[in-house]
GROMACS .gro file of N, CA and C in nm:
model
  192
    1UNK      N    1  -2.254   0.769  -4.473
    1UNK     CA    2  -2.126   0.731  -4.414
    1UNK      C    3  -2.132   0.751  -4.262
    2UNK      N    4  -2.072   0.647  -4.136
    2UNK     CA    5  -2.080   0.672  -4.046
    2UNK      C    6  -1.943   0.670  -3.988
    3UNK      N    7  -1.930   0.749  -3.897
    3UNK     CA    8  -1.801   0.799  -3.851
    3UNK      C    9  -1.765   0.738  -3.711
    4UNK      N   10  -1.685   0.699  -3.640
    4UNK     CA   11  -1.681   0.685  -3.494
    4UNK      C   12  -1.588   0.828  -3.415
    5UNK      N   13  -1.683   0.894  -3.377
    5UNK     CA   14  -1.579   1.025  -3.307
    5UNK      C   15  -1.561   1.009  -3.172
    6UNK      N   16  -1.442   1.054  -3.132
    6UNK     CA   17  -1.408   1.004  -2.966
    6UNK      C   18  -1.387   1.094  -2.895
    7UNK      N   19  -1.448   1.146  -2.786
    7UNK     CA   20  -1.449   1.249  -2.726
    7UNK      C   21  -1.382   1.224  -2.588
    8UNK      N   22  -1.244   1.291  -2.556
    8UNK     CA   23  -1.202   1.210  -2.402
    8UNK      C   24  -1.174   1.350  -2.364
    9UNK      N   25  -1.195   1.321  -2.211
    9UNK     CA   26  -1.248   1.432  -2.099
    9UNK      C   27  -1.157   1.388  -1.994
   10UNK      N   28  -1.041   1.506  -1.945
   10UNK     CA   29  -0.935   1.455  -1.885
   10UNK      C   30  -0.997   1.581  -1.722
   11UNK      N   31  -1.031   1.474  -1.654
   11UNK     CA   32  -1.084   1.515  -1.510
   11UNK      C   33  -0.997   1.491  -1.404
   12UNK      N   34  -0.905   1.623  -1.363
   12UNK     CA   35  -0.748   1.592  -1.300
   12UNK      C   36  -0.817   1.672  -1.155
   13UNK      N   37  -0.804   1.609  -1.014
   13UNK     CA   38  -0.803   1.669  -0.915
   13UNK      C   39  -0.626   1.697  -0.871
   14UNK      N   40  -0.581   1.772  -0.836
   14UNK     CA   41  -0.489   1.782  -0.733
   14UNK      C   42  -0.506   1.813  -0.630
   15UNK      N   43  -0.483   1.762  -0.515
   15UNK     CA   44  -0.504   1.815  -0.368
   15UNK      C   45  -0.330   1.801  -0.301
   16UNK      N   46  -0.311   1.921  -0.237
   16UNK     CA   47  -0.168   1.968  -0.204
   16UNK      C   48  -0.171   2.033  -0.095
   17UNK      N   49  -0.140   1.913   0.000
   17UNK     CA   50  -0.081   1.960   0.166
   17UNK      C   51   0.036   1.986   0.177
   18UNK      N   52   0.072   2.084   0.235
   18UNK     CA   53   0.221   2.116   0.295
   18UNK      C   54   0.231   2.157   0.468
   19UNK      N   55   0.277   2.076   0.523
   19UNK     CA   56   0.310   2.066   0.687
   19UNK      C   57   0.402   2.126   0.737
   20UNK      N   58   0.425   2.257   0.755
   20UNK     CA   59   0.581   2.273   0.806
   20UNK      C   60   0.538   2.323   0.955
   21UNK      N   61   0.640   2.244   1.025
   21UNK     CA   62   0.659   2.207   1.166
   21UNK      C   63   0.810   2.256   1.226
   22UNK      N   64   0.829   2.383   1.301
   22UNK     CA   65   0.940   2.394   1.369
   22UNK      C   66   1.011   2.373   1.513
   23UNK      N   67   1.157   2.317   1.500
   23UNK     CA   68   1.152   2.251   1.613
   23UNK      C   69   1.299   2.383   1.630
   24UNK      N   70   1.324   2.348   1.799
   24UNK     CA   71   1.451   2.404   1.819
   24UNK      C   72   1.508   2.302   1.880
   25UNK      N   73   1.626   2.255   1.822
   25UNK     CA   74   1.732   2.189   1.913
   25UNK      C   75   1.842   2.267   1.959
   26UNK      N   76   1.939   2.172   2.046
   26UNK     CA   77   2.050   2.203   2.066
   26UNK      C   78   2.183   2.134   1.965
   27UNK      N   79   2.248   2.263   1.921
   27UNK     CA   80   2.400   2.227   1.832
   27UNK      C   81   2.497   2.109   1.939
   28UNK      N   82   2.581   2.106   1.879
   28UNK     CA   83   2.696   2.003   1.929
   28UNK      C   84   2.755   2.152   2.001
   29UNK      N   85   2.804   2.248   1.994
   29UNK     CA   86   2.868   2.329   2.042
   29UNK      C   87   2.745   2.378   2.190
   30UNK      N   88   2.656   2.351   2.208
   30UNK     CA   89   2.524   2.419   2.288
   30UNK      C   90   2.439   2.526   2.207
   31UNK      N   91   2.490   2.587   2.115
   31UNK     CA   92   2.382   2.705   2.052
   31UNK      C   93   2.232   2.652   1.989
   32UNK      N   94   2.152   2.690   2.005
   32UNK     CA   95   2.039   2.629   1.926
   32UNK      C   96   2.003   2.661   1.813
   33UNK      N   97   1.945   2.581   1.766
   33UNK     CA   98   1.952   2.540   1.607
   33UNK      C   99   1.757   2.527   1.587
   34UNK      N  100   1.748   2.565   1.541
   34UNK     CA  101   1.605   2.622   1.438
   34UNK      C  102   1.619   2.470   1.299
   35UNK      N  103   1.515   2.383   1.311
   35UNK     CA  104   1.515   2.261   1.209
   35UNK      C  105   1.392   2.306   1.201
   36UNK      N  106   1.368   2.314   1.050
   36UNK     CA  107   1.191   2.336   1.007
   36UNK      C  108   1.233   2.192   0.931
   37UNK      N  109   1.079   2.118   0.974
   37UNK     CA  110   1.015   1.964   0.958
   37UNK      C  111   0.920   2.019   0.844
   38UNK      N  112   0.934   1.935   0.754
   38UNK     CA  113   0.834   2.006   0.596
   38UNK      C  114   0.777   1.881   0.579
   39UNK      N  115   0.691   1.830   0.595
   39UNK     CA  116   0.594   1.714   0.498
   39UNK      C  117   0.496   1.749   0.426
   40UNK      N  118   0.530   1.704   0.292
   40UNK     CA  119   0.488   1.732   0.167
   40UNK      C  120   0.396   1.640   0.134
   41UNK      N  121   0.278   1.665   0.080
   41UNK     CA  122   0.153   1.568   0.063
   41UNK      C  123   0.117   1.596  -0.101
   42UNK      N  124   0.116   1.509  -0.163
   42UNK     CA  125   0.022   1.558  -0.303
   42UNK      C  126  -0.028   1.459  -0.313
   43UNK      N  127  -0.132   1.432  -0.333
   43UNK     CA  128  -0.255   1.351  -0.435
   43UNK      C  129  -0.281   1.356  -0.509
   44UNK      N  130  -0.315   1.271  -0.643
   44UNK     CA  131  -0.343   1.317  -0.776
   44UNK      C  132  -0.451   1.219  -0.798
   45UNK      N  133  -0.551   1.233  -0.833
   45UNK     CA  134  -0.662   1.155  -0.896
   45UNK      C  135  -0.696   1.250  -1.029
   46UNK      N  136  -0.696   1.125  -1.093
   46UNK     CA  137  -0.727   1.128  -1.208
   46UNK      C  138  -0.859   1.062  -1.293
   47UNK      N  139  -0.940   1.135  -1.368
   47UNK     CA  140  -1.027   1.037  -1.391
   47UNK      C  141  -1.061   1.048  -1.542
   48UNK      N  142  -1.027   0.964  -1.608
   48UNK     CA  143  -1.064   0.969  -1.733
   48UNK      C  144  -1.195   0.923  -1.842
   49UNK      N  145  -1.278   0.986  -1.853
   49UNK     CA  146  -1.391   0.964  -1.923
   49UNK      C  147  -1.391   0.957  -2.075
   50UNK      N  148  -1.453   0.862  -2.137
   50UNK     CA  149  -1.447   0.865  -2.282
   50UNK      C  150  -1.594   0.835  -2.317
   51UNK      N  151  -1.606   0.901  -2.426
   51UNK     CA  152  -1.732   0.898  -2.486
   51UNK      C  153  -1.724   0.896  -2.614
   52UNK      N  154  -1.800   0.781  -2.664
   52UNK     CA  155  -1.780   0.754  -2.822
   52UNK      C  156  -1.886   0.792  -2.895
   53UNK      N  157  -1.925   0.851  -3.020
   53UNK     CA  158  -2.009   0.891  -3.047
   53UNK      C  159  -2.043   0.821  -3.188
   54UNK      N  160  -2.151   0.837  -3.222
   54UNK     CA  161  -2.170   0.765  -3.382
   54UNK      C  162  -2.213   0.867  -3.457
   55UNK      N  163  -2.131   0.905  -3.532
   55UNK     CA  164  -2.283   1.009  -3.578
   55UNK      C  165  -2.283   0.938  -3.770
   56UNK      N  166  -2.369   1.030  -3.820
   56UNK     CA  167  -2.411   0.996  -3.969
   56UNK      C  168  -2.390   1.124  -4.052
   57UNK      N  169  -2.285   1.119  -4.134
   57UNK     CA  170  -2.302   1.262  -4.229
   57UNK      C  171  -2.366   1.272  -4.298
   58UNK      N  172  -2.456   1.339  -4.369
   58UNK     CA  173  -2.527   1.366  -4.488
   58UNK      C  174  -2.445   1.417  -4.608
   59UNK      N  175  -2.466   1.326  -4.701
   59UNK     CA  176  -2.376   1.455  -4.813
   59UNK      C  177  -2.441   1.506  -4.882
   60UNK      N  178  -2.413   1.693  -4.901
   60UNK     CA  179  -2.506   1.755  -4.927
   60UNK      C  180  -2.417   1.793  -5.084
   61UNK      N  181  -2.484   1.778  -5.186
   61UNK     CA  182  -2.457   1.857  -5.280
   61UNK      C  183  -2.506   1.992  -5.348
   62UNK      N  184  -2.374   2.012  -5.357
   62UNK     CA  185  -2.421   2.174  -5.399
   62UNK      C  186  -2.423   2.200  -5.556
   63UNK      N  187  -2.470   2.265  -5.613
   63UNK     CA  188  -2.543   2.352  -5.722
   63UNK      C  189  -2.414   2.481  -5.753
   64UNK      N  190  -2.350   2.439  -5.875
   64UNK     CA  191  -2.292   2.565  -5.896
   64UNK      C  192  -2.135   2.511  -5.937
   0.00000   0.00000   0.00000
């Protein structure tokens, strides 16, 4: 008897930038104001591999 077995291989990179950038402005009143600038980066690659296999069972009988 031959079987088809499937073997899948889940190959996940994440790569994760985070930018934070502070600025000072001026308020509407004159006081200054502290704005943190955040740019957020993620990448995701993904790579999915499959591998099919064949194999052949033997059937073994047993005694008893």
């Amino acid at each position: 008897a031959a079987e088809e077995e499937t073997v899948e291989v889940d190959d996940v990179e994440v790569a994760h930038h985070v930018h934070a950038e502070e600025h000072v402005v001026a308020g509407p009143s004159g006081e200054m104001l502290k704005v943190l600038d955040v740019t957020d980066e993620v990448d995701v690659h993904e790579h999915i591999v499959r591998h099919e296999h064949e194999r052949e069972r033997d059937v073994v009988e047993r005694e008893g």
